[in-house]
PDB file of C-alpha atoms in Angstrom:
ATOM      1  CA  ALA V 180      32.838 -95.329 -77.502  1.00 25.00           C
ATOM      2  CA  LEU V 181      29.031 -95.199 -77.326  1.00 29.00           C
ATOM      3  CA  ALA V 182      27.232 -97.664 -75.102  1.00 31.00           C
ATOM      4  CA  LEU V 183      23.828 -98.967 -76.153  1.00 33.00           C
ATOM      5  CA  PHE V 184      22.705 -99.303 -72.519  1.00 35.00           C
ATOM      6  CA  GLY V 185      19.608 -97.246 -71.918  1.00 41.00           C
ATOM      7  CA  CYS V 186      18.799 -96.790 -75.628  1.00 49.00           C
ATOM      8  CA  ILE V 187      15.525 -97.868 -77.226  1.00 48.00           C
ATOM      9  CA  PRO V 188      15.806 -99.209 -80.788  1.00 49.00           C
ATOM     10  CA  GLY V 189      13.792 -97.745 -83.631  1.00 49.00           C
ATOM     11  CA  SER V 190      14.910 -99.675 -86.756  1.00 48.00           C
ATOM     12  CA  THR V 191      18.568 -98.655 -87.012  1.00 52.00           C
ATOM     13  CA  THR V 192      18.032 -95.497 -84.979  1.00 56.00           C
ATOM     14  CA  TYR V 193      18.017 -95.291 -81.189  1.00 52.00           C
ATOM     15  CA  ARG V 194      16.825 -92.722 -78.663  1.00 54.00           C
ATOM     16  CA  CYS V 195      18.766 -92.934 -75.438  1.00 53.00           C
ATOM     17  CA  ARG V 196      18.159 -92.556 -71.739  1.00 52.00           C
ATOM     18  CA  LEU V 197      19.773 -89.389 -70.414  1.00 51.00           C
ATOM     19  CA  ASP V 198      21.450 -89.261 -67.029  1.00 52.00           C
ATOM     20  CA  GLY V 199      22.124 -85.545 -66.616  1.00 54.00           C
ATOM     21  CA  ASP V 200      25.134 -85.377 -68.951  1.00 58.00           C
ATOM     22  CA  ALA V 201      24.582 -82.546 -71.434  1.00 59.00           C
ATOM     23  CA  ASP V 202      26.960 -84.194 -73.909  1.00 71.00           C
ATOM     24  CA  ALA V 203      25.359 -87.624 -73.641  1.00 77.00           C
ATOM     25  CA  ALA V 204      23.988 -89.100 -76.864  1.00 79.00           C
ATOM     26  CA  SER V 205      20.233 -88.699 -77.280  1.00 81.00           C
ATOM     27  CA  ILE V 206      20.107 -90.221 -80.786  1.00 82.00           C
ATOM     28  CA  ILE V 207      22.511 -92.761 -82.238  1.00 81.00           C
ATOM     29  CA  THR V 208      22.399 -94.888 -85.384  1.00 79.00           C
ATOM     30  CA  SER V 209      23.738 -98.348 -86.089  1.00 71.00           C
ATOM     31  CA  GLY V 210      24.184-100.601 -89.113  1.00 63.00           C
ATOM     32  CA  TYR V 211      22.530-103.867 -90.116  1.00 58.00           C
ATOM     33  CA  LEU V 212      25.166-106.240 -88.745  1.00 56.00           C
ATOM     34  CA  PRO V 213      24.954-109.202 -86.356  1.00 53.00           C
ATOM     35  CA  ASP V 214      24.987-108.313 -82.677  1.00 54.00           C
ATOM     36  CA  TRP V 215      28.489-109.606 -82.127  1.00 51.00           C
ATOM     37  CA  ASP V 216      29.808-107.350 -84.897  1.00 55.00           C
ATOM     38  CA  GLN V 217      28.003-104.332 -83.467  1.00 52.00           C
ATOM     39  CA  GLN V 218      29.503-104.943 -80.052  1.00 55.00           C
ATOM     40  CA  ASN V 219      33.054-105.355 -81.342  1.00 59.00           C
ATOM     41  CA  ASN V 220      33.162-102.750 -84.103  1.00 59.00           C
ATOM     42  CA  PRO V 221      33.612 -99.213 -82.665  1.00 55.00           C
ATOM     43  CA  TYR V 222      32.668 -97.633 -85.998  1.00 55.00           C
ATOM     44  CA  ILE V 223      29.149 -99.071 -86.185  1.00 65.00           C
ATOM     45  CA  TYR V 224      27.461 -96.677 -83.735  1.00 71.00           C
ATOM     46  CA  GLN V 225      27.296 -93.021 -84.689  1.00 78.00           C
ATOM     47  CA  GLN V 226      26.161 -90.265 -82.354  1.00 80.00           C
ATOM     48  CA  LYS V 227      23.693 -87.989 -84.131  1.00 85.00           C
ATOM     49  CA  ALA V 228      22.401 -85.733 -81.340  1.00 80.00           C
ATOM     50  CA  THR V 229      23.105 -84.848 -77.711  1.00 80.00           C
ATOM     51  CA  ALA V 230      21.009 -84.151 -74.641  1.00 82.00           C
ATOM     52  CA  THR V 231      21.606 -80.434 -75.061  1.00 84.00           C
ATOM     53  CA  GLN V 232      20.179 -80.518 -78.591  1.00 88.00           C
ATOM     54  CA  THR V 233      17.020 -82.577 -78.009  1.00 88.00           C
ATOM     55  CA  GLY V 234      16.495 -83.148 -74.310  1.00 87.00           C
ATOM     56  CA  SER V 235      14.314 -86.112 -73.417  1.00 86.00           C
ATOM     57  CA  ILE V 236      12.697 -87.711 -76.493  1.00 89.00           C
ATOM     58  CA  TYR V 237      10.643 -90.792 -77.371  1.00 90.00           C
ATOM     59  CA  GLY V 238       8.829 -90.629 -80.720  1.00 92.00           C
ATOM     60  CA  LEU V 239      10.820 -91.145 -83.938  1.00 93.00           C
ATOM     61  CA  ALA V 240       9.640 -90.835 -87.543  1.00 95.00           C
ATOM     62  CA  TYR V 241      11.657 -91.033 -90.751  1.00 94.00           C
ATOM     63  CA  GLN V 242      11.029 -89.472 -94.163  1.00 96.00           C
ATOM     64  CA  PRO V 243      13.150 -91.550 -96.590  1.00 94.00           C
ATOM     65  CA  ALA V 244      12.785 -89.172 -99.554  1.00 95.00           C
ATOM     66  CA  SER V 245      14.589 -86.346 -97.746  1.00 96.00           C
ATOM     67  CA  LYS V 246      16.565 -88.515 -95.302  1.00 94.00           C
ATOM     68  CA  SER V 247      14.986 -86.563 -92.448  1.00 95.00           C
ATOM     69  CA  LEU V 248      14.572 -88.087 -88.996  1.00 94.00           C
ATOM     70  CA  PHE V 249      12.056 -86.460 -86.640  1.00 96.00           C
ATOM     71  CA  ALA V 250      12.104 -86.854 -82.848  1.00 95.00           C
ATOM     72  CA  SER V 251       9.533 -85.606 -80.330  1.00 94.00           C
ATOM     73  CA  ALA V 252       9.762 -84.554 -76.685  1.00 92.00           C
ATOM     74  CA  PHE V 253       8.781 -86.958 -73.916  1.00 89.00           C
ATOM     75  CA  PHE V 254       8.538 -86.419 -70.165  1.00 81.00           C
ATOM     76  CA  LYS V 255      10.956 -88.399 -67.979  1.00 80.00           C
ATOM     77  CA  VAL V 256      11.789 -87.915 -64.319  1.00 73.00           C
ATOM     78  CA  ASP V 257      14.971 -85.939 -63.565  1.00 66.00           C
ATOM     79  CA  THR V 258      15.488 -85.220 -67.266  1.00 78.00           C
ATOM     80  CA  ALA V 259      15.317 -81.839 -69.000  1.00 79.00           C
ATOM     81  CA  PHE V 260      13.431 -81.087 -72.176  1.00 86.00           C
ATOM     82  CA  GLY V 261      15.299 -79.696 -75.168  1.00 88.00           C
ATOM     83  CA  PRO V 262      15.253 -76.104 -76.506  1.00 92.00           C
ATOM     84  CA  ALA V 263      11.637 -76.429 -77.725  1.00 92.00           C
ATOM     85  CA  GLY V 264      10.333 -77.657 -74.363  1.00 90.00           C
ATOM     86  CA  SER V 265       7.569 -80.167 -73.700  1.00 89.00           C
ATOM     87  CA  GLY V 266       5.993 -79.692 -77.137  1.00 93.00           C
ATOM     88  CA  GLY V 267       9.142 -79.831 -79.229  1.00 94.00           C
ATOM     89  CA  ILE V 268       9.664 -81.798 -82.424  1.00 97.00           C
ATOM     90  CA  TYR V 269      13.201 -81.880 -83.842  1.00 96.00           C
ATOM     91  CA  LYS V 270      14.512 -82.669 -87.326  1.00 96.00           C
ATOM     92  CA  LEU V 271      17.807 -84.398 -88.053  1.00 94.00           C
ATOM     93  CA  ASP V 272      19.019 -84.069 -91.649  1.00 94.00           C
ATOM     94  CA  LEU V 273      20.935 -87.292 -92.241  1.00 90.00           C
ATOM     95  CA  ASN V 274      22.457 -85.849 -95.416  1.00 91.00           C
ATOM     96  CA  THR V 275      24.331 -83.156 -93.501  1.00 93.00           C
ATOM     97  CA  GLY V 276      24.075 -84.289 -89.876  1.00 91.00           C
ATOM     98  CA  THR V 277      22.371 -80.993 -88.952  1.00 93.00           C
ATOM     99  CA  LEU V 278      19.821 -81.084 -86.140  1.00 93.00           C
ATOM    100  CA  SER V 279      17.307 -78.275 -85.668  1.00 95.00           C
ATOM    101  CA  THR V 280      14.027 -77.511 -83.940  1.00 96.00           C
ATOM    102  CA  PHE V 281      11.344 -78.358 -86.497  1.00 97.00           C
ATOM    103  CA  LEU V 282       8.427 -76.938 -84.505  1.00 97.00           C
ATOM    104  CA  ASP V 283       7.097 -76.228 -81.034  1.00 95.00           C
ATOM    105  CA  ILE V 284       3.387 -76.875 -80.622  1.00 95.00           C
ATOM    106  CA  ASP V 285       3.168 -73.952 -78.191  1.00 92.00           C
ATOM    107  CA  ALA V 286       3.448 -71.695 -81.259  1.00 93.00           C
ATOM    108  CA  TYR V 287       0.196 -73.195 -82.546  1.00 96.00           C
ATOM    109  CA  PHE V 288      -1.895 -73.752 -79.424  1.00 96.00           C
ATOM    110  CA  GLY V 289      -0.484 -71.558 -76.657  1.00 93.00           C
ATOM    111  CA  ALA V 290       2.118 -71.623 -73.894  1.00 92.00           C
ATOM    112  CA  ASP V 291       2.665 -74.922 -72.055  1.00 90.00           C
ATOM    113  CA  TYR V 292       0.042 -76.646 -74.203  1.00 91.00           C
ATOM    114  CA  ALA V 293       1.761 -79.987 -73.713  1.00 85.00           C
ATOM    115  CA  GLY V 294       2.570 -79.193 -70.079  1.00 83.00           C
ATOM    116  CA  PRO V 295       5.287 -77.210 -68.271  1.00 77.00           C
ATOM    117  CA  ASP V 296       8.864 -77.292 -69.552  1.00 78.00           C
ATOM    118  CA  THR V 297      10.417 -77.622 -66.098  1.00 74.00           C
ATOM    119  CA  VAL V 298      12.527 -80.535 -64.873  1.00 74.00           C
ATOM    120  CA  CYS V 299      10.655 -82.596 -62.291  1.00 70.00           C
ATOM    121  CA  PRO V 300      13.095 -84.214 -59.844  1.00 69.00           C
ATOM    122  CA  GLY V 301      12.764 -87.094 -57.438  1.00 67.00           C
ATOM    123  CA  ASP V 302      10.217 -89.706 -56.463  1.00 69.00           C
ATOM    124  CA  THR V 303       7.350 -87.185 -56.350  1.00 68.00           C
ATOM    125  CA  CYS V 304       7.318 -86.967 -60.154  1.00 65.00           C
ATOM    126  CA  PHE V 305       7.046 -90.590 -61.263  1.00 64.00           C
ATOM    127  CA  HIS V 306       3.249 -90.288 -61.485  1.00 64.00           C
ATOM    128  CA  GLN V 307       3.603 -87.500 -64.087  1.00 65.00           C
ATOM    129  CA  VAL V 308       5.064 -89.847 -66.691  1.00 68.00           C
ATOM    130  CA  GLY V 309       2.230 -90.374 -69.160  1.00 58.00           C
ATOM    131  CA  GLN V 310       0.501 -87.149 -68.091  1.00 73.00           C
ATOM    132  CA  ARG V 311       2.441 -84.395 -69.877  1.00 75.00           C
ATOM    133  CA  SER V 312       4.431 -83.665 -73.037  1.00 88.00           C
ATOM    134  CA  LEU V 313       4.099 -85.724 -76.238  1.00 93.00           C
ATOM    135  CA  GLY V 314       3.761 -89.423 -76.925  1.00 93.00           C
ATOM    136  CA  ASP V 315       4.728 -91.298 -80.064  1.00 94.00           C
ATOM    137  CA  LEU V 316       5.504 -89.783 -83.472  1.00 96.00           C
ATOM    138  CA  GLU V 317       4.721 -91.316 -86.877  1.00 96.00           C
ATOM    139  CA  ILE V 318       4.774 -90.348 -90.530  1.00 96.00           C
ATOM    140  CA  SER V 319       2.082 -91.121 -93.083  1.00 96.00           C
ATOM    141  CA  THR V 320       2.540 -93.834 -95.688  1.00 93.00           C
ATOM    142  CA  ASP V 321       3.154 -91.212 -98.389  1.00 94.00           C
ATOM    143  CA  GLY V 322       5.641 -89.327 -96.205  1.00 95.00           C
ATOM    144  CA  GLN V 323       3.724 -86.052 -96.373  1.00 96.00           C
ATOM    145  CA  THR V 324       2.236 -85.836 -92.867  1.00 97.00           C
ATOM    146  CA  LEU V 325       3.497 -86.254 -89.309  1.00 98.00           C
ATOM    147  CA  TYR V 326       1.241 -87.502 -86.526  1.00 98.00           C
ATOM    148  CA  SER V 327       1.902 -86.838 -82.851  1.00 97.00           C
ATOM    149  CA  VAL V 328       0.057 -87.540 -79.602  1.00 96.00           C
ATOM    150  CA  VAL V 329      -0.391 -84.780 -77.018  1.00 95.00           C
ATOM    151  CA  ILE V 330      -0.605 -86.819 -73.819  1.00 91.00           C
ATOM    152  CA  ALA V 331      -1.590 -83.817 -71.698  1.00 86.00           C
ATOM    153  CA  THR V 332      -4.752 -83.103 -73.704  1.00 91.00           C
ATOM    154  CA  ASP V 333      -5.633 -86.539 -75.169  1.00 92.00           C
ATOM    155  CA  GLU V 334      -5.316 -85.264 -78.737  1.00 96.00           C
ATOM    156  CA  LEU V 335      -3.880 -86.483 -82.014  1.00 97.00           C
ATOM    157  CA  LEU V 336      -2.028 -83.887 -84.088  1.00 97.00           C
ATOM    158  CA  GLU V 337      -1.979 -84.006 -87.884  1.00 97.00           C
ATOM    159  CA  ILE V 338       0.994 -82.019 -89.178  1.00 98.00           C
ATOM    160  CA  PRO V 339       1.402 -81.481 -92.945  1.00 97.00           C
ATOM    161  CA  ILE V 340       5.124 -81.294 -93.774  1.00 98.00           C
ATOM    162  CA  GLY V 341       5.553 -81.967 -97.512  1.00 96.00           C
ATOM    163  CA  ASN V 342       8.845 -82.930 -99.140  1.00 94.00           C
ATOM    164  CA  PRO V 343      11.315 -81.426 -98.506  1.00 94.00           C
ATOM    165  CA  PRO V 344       9.805 -81.110 -95.015  1.00 97.00           C
ATOM    166  CA  THR V 345       8.712 -77.680 -93.818  1.00 96.00           C
ATOM    167  CA  ALA V 346       6.888 -76.852 -90.600  1.00 97.00           C
ATOM    168  CA  PRO V 347       3.358 -75.562 -91.287  1.00 96.00           C
ATOM    169  CA  PRO V 348       2.799 -71.848 -90.519  1.00 94.00           C
ATOM    170  CA  PRO V 349       1.341 -71.060 -87.067  1.00 92.00           C
ATOM    171  CA  PRO V 350      -1.125 -70.644 -85.592  1.00 91.00           C
ATOM    172  CA  ASN V 351      -3.508 -72.670 -87.789  1.00 93.00           C
ATOM    173  CA  GLY V 352      -1.212 -75.019 -89.685  1.00 95.00           C
ATOM    174  CA  ILE V 353      -1.752 -78.068 -87.453  1.00 97.00           C
ATOM    175  CA  SER V 354      -5.036 -79.939 -87.051  1.00 97.00           C
ATOM    176  CA  LYS V 355      -5.915 -81.534 -83.711  1.00 97.00           C
ATOM    177  CA  TYR V 356      -8.437 -84.269 -82.987  1.00 97.00           C
ATOM    178  CA  ALA V 357      -9.834 -85.289 -79.591  1.00 96.00           C
ATOM    179  CA  ILE V 358      -9.041 -88.936 -78.901  1.00 95.00           C
ATOM    180  CA  PRO V 359     -12.216 -90.771 -77.865  1.00 94.00           C
ATOM    181  CA  LYS V 360     -12.474 -92.261 -74.399  1.00 90.00           C
ATOM    182  CA  PRO V 361     -14.579 -95.424 -74.013  1.00 88.00           C
ATOM    183  CA  ALA V 362     -17.520 -95.165 -71.631  1.00 84.00           C
ATOM    184  CA  GLU V 363     -16.300 -98.158 -69.637  1.00 80.00           C
ATOM    185  CA  CYS V 364     -13.017 -96.394 -68.832  1.00 81.00           C
ATOM    186  CA  SER V 365     -13.732 -95.082 -65.332  1.00 68.00           C
ATOM    187  CA  GLY V 366     -12.115 -92.062 -63.735  1.00 65.00           C
ATOM    188  CA  THR V 367     -11.895 -88.464 -64.875  1.00 63.00           C
ATOM    189  CA  GLY V 368      -8.268 -87.719 -63.953  1.00 65.00           C
ATOM    190  CA  ILE V 369      -5.651 -87.101 -66.632  1.00 67.00           C
ATOM    191  CA  ALA V 370      -3.795 -90.257 -65.564  1.00 71.00           C
ATOM    192  CA  ASP V 371      -6.862 -92.517 -65.909  1.00 83.00           C
ATOM    193  CA  TYR V 372      -6.663 -92.622 -69.690  1.00 86.00           C
ATOM    194  CA  VAL V 373      -3.305 -92.479 -71.481  1.00 88.00           C
ATOM    195  CA  PRO V 374      -2.850 -92.306 -75.280  1.00 92.00           C
ATOM    196  CA  LEU V 375       0.689 -93.035 -76.430  1.00 92.00           C
ATOM    197  CA  GLY V 376       1.591 -95.348 -79.320  1.00 94.00           C
ATOM    198  CA  LEU V 377       1.171 -94.695 -83.044  1.00 96.00           C
ATOM    199  CA  GLY V 378       1.560 -96.738 -86.208  1.00 95.00           C
ATOM    200  CA  THR V 379       0.715 -96.263 -89.898  1.00 94.00           C
ATOM    201  CA  LYS V 380      -0.326 -98.737 -92.583  1.00 91.00           C
ATOM    202  CA  ASN V 381      -2.198 -98.430 -95.895  1.00 89.00           C
ATOM    203  CA  ASN V 382      -2.741 -94.689 -95.499  1.00 88.00           C
ATOM    204  CA  LYS V 383      -4.338 -95.137 -92.083  1.00 92.00           C
ATOM    205  CA  VAL V 384      -3.078 -94.214 -88.619  1.00 96.00           C
ATOM    206  CA  TYR V 385      -3.372 -96.522 -85.607  1.00 97.00           C
ATOM    207  CA  LEU V 386      -3.339 -95.236 -82.038  1.00 96.00           C
ATOM    208  CA  SER V 387      -2.985 -97.164 -78.777  1.00 95.00           C
ATOM    209  CA  THR V 388      -4.536 -96.008 -75.499  1.00 94.00           C
ATOM    210  CA  THR V 389      -4.698 -97.443 -71.985  1.00 91.00           C
ATOM    211  CA  CYS V 390      -7.362 -97.193 -69.318  1.00 90.00           C
ATOM    212  CA  THR V 391      -5.164 -97.221 -66.187  1.00 86.00           C
ATOM    213  CA  ALA V 392      -7.825 -97.059 -63.438  1.00 84.00           C
ATOM    214  CA  GLN V 393      -5.415 -94.944 -61.425  1.00 81.00           C
ATOM    215  CA  THR V 394      -8.200 -93.089 -59.630  1.00 83.00           C
ATOM    216  CA  SER V 395     -10.642 -95.947 -59.068  1.00 82.00           C
ATOM    217  CA  GLN V 396      -7.979 -98.624 -58.497  1.00 84.00           C
ATOM    218  CA  SER V 397     -10.502-101.025 -60.019  1.00 83.00           C
ATOM    219  CA  GLN V 398      -8.785-103.961 -61.677  1.00 84.00           C
ATOM    220  CA  ALA V 399     -11.880-104.568 -63.790  1.00 83.00           C
ATOM    221  CA  ALA V 400     -11.394-101.177 -65.472  1.00 83.00           C
ATOM    222  CA  LEU V 401      -7.914-101.981 -66.818  1.00 89.00           C
ATOM    223  CA  ARG V 402      -8.118-102.148 -70.607  1.00 91.00           C
ATOM    224  CA  GLY V 403      -6.063-101.346 -73.682  1.00 93.00           C
ATOM    225  CA  TYR V 404      -7.494-100.036 -76.950  1.00 95.00           C
ATOM    226  CA  ILE V 405      -6.442 -99.591 -80.557  1.00 96.00           C
ATOM    227  CA  TYR V 406      -8.113 -96.929 -82.703  1.00 97.00           C
ATOM    228  CA  GLU V 407      -7.940 -96.493 -86.456  1.00 97.00           C
ATOM    229  CA  PHE V 408      -7.814 -92.857 -87.573  1.00 96.00           C
ATOM    230  CA  SER V 409      -8.864 -91.987 -91.110  1.00 92.00           C
ATOM    231  CA  GLY V 410     -10.614 -89.011 -92.693  1.00 90.00           C
ATOM    232  CA  GLY V 411     -10.650 -87.072 -89.427  1.00 93.00           C
ATOM    233  CA  SER V 412     -12.470 -89.718 -87.378  1.00 95.00           C
ATOM    234  CA  PHE V 413     -11.591 -92.586 -85.033  1.00 97.00           C
ATOM    235  CA  THR V 414     -12.851 -96.161 -85.116  1.00 96.00           C
ATOM    236  CA  GLN V 415     -12.092 -98.575 -82.299  1.00 96.00           C
ATOM    237  CA  VAL V 416     -10.677-101.762 -83.827  1.00 96.00           C
ATOM    238  CA  LEU V 417      -9.434-103.605 -80.739  1.00 95.00           C
ATOM    239  CA  SER V 418     -10.128-103.765 -77.011  1.00 94.00           C
ATOM    240  CA  VAL V 419      -7.868-105.832 -74.745  1.00 93.00           C
ATOM    241  CA  ASP V 420      -8.622-106.937 -71.195  1.00 91.00           C
ATOM    242  CA  LEU V 421      -5.628-106.156 -68.945  1.00 90.00           C
ATOM    243  CA  THR V 422      -6.905-107.895 -65.820  1.00 85.00           C
ATOM    244  CA  TYR V 423      -4.724-110.962 -66.282  1.00 78.00           C
ATOM    245  CA  PRO V 424      -2.703-111.991 -63.173  1.00 68.00           C
TER     246      PRO V 424
END
């Protein structure tokens, strides 16, 4: 039986925490039933991918027309990346259950572009979460384009995929855009400004970023931001003070 402990819901799809077991589920799906039915019906949860196939992942995006689920690499302590490393994006065909590497951004921008592929063990690595690999993954309203965040370089990737989805040819098939950093966000270290979340609505992309003040340790510098991305440019639409108690 599959346990939901350690899994993060994404609609009816979940990406799971991995604890060193190569056969552990990294992606599972569930049905639209009340919680008590899900807990008591062993046929509701279906394992779709394992740790060996995807490694550590976070971002999920779904193309309904082709029934393709995409998942992107994410850095976690004591957890290995999948076959495509720190810049991997995987595709699960829900028609056939086949999972494959969709693309590796290293093929477009160079080796270790999203950071090293190595496992980072122990307490010394907690600070690297939010500093390497990829962040969230989203698909455009029309289902034709994937968007991904490269945490290591503070960039948004625009990946044309079409339908049925096909990875664009390297090395020039993916466009990248530098994510703006507000002037009031102090600190020049990679950990001082962290882009991560993505969302799409009305043919526009929305990106969340955080000014962490890790270097300055100034509480006044803690802020969150939302940017709207459209036509190749960013517009800040929200700024949130994070200095609450």
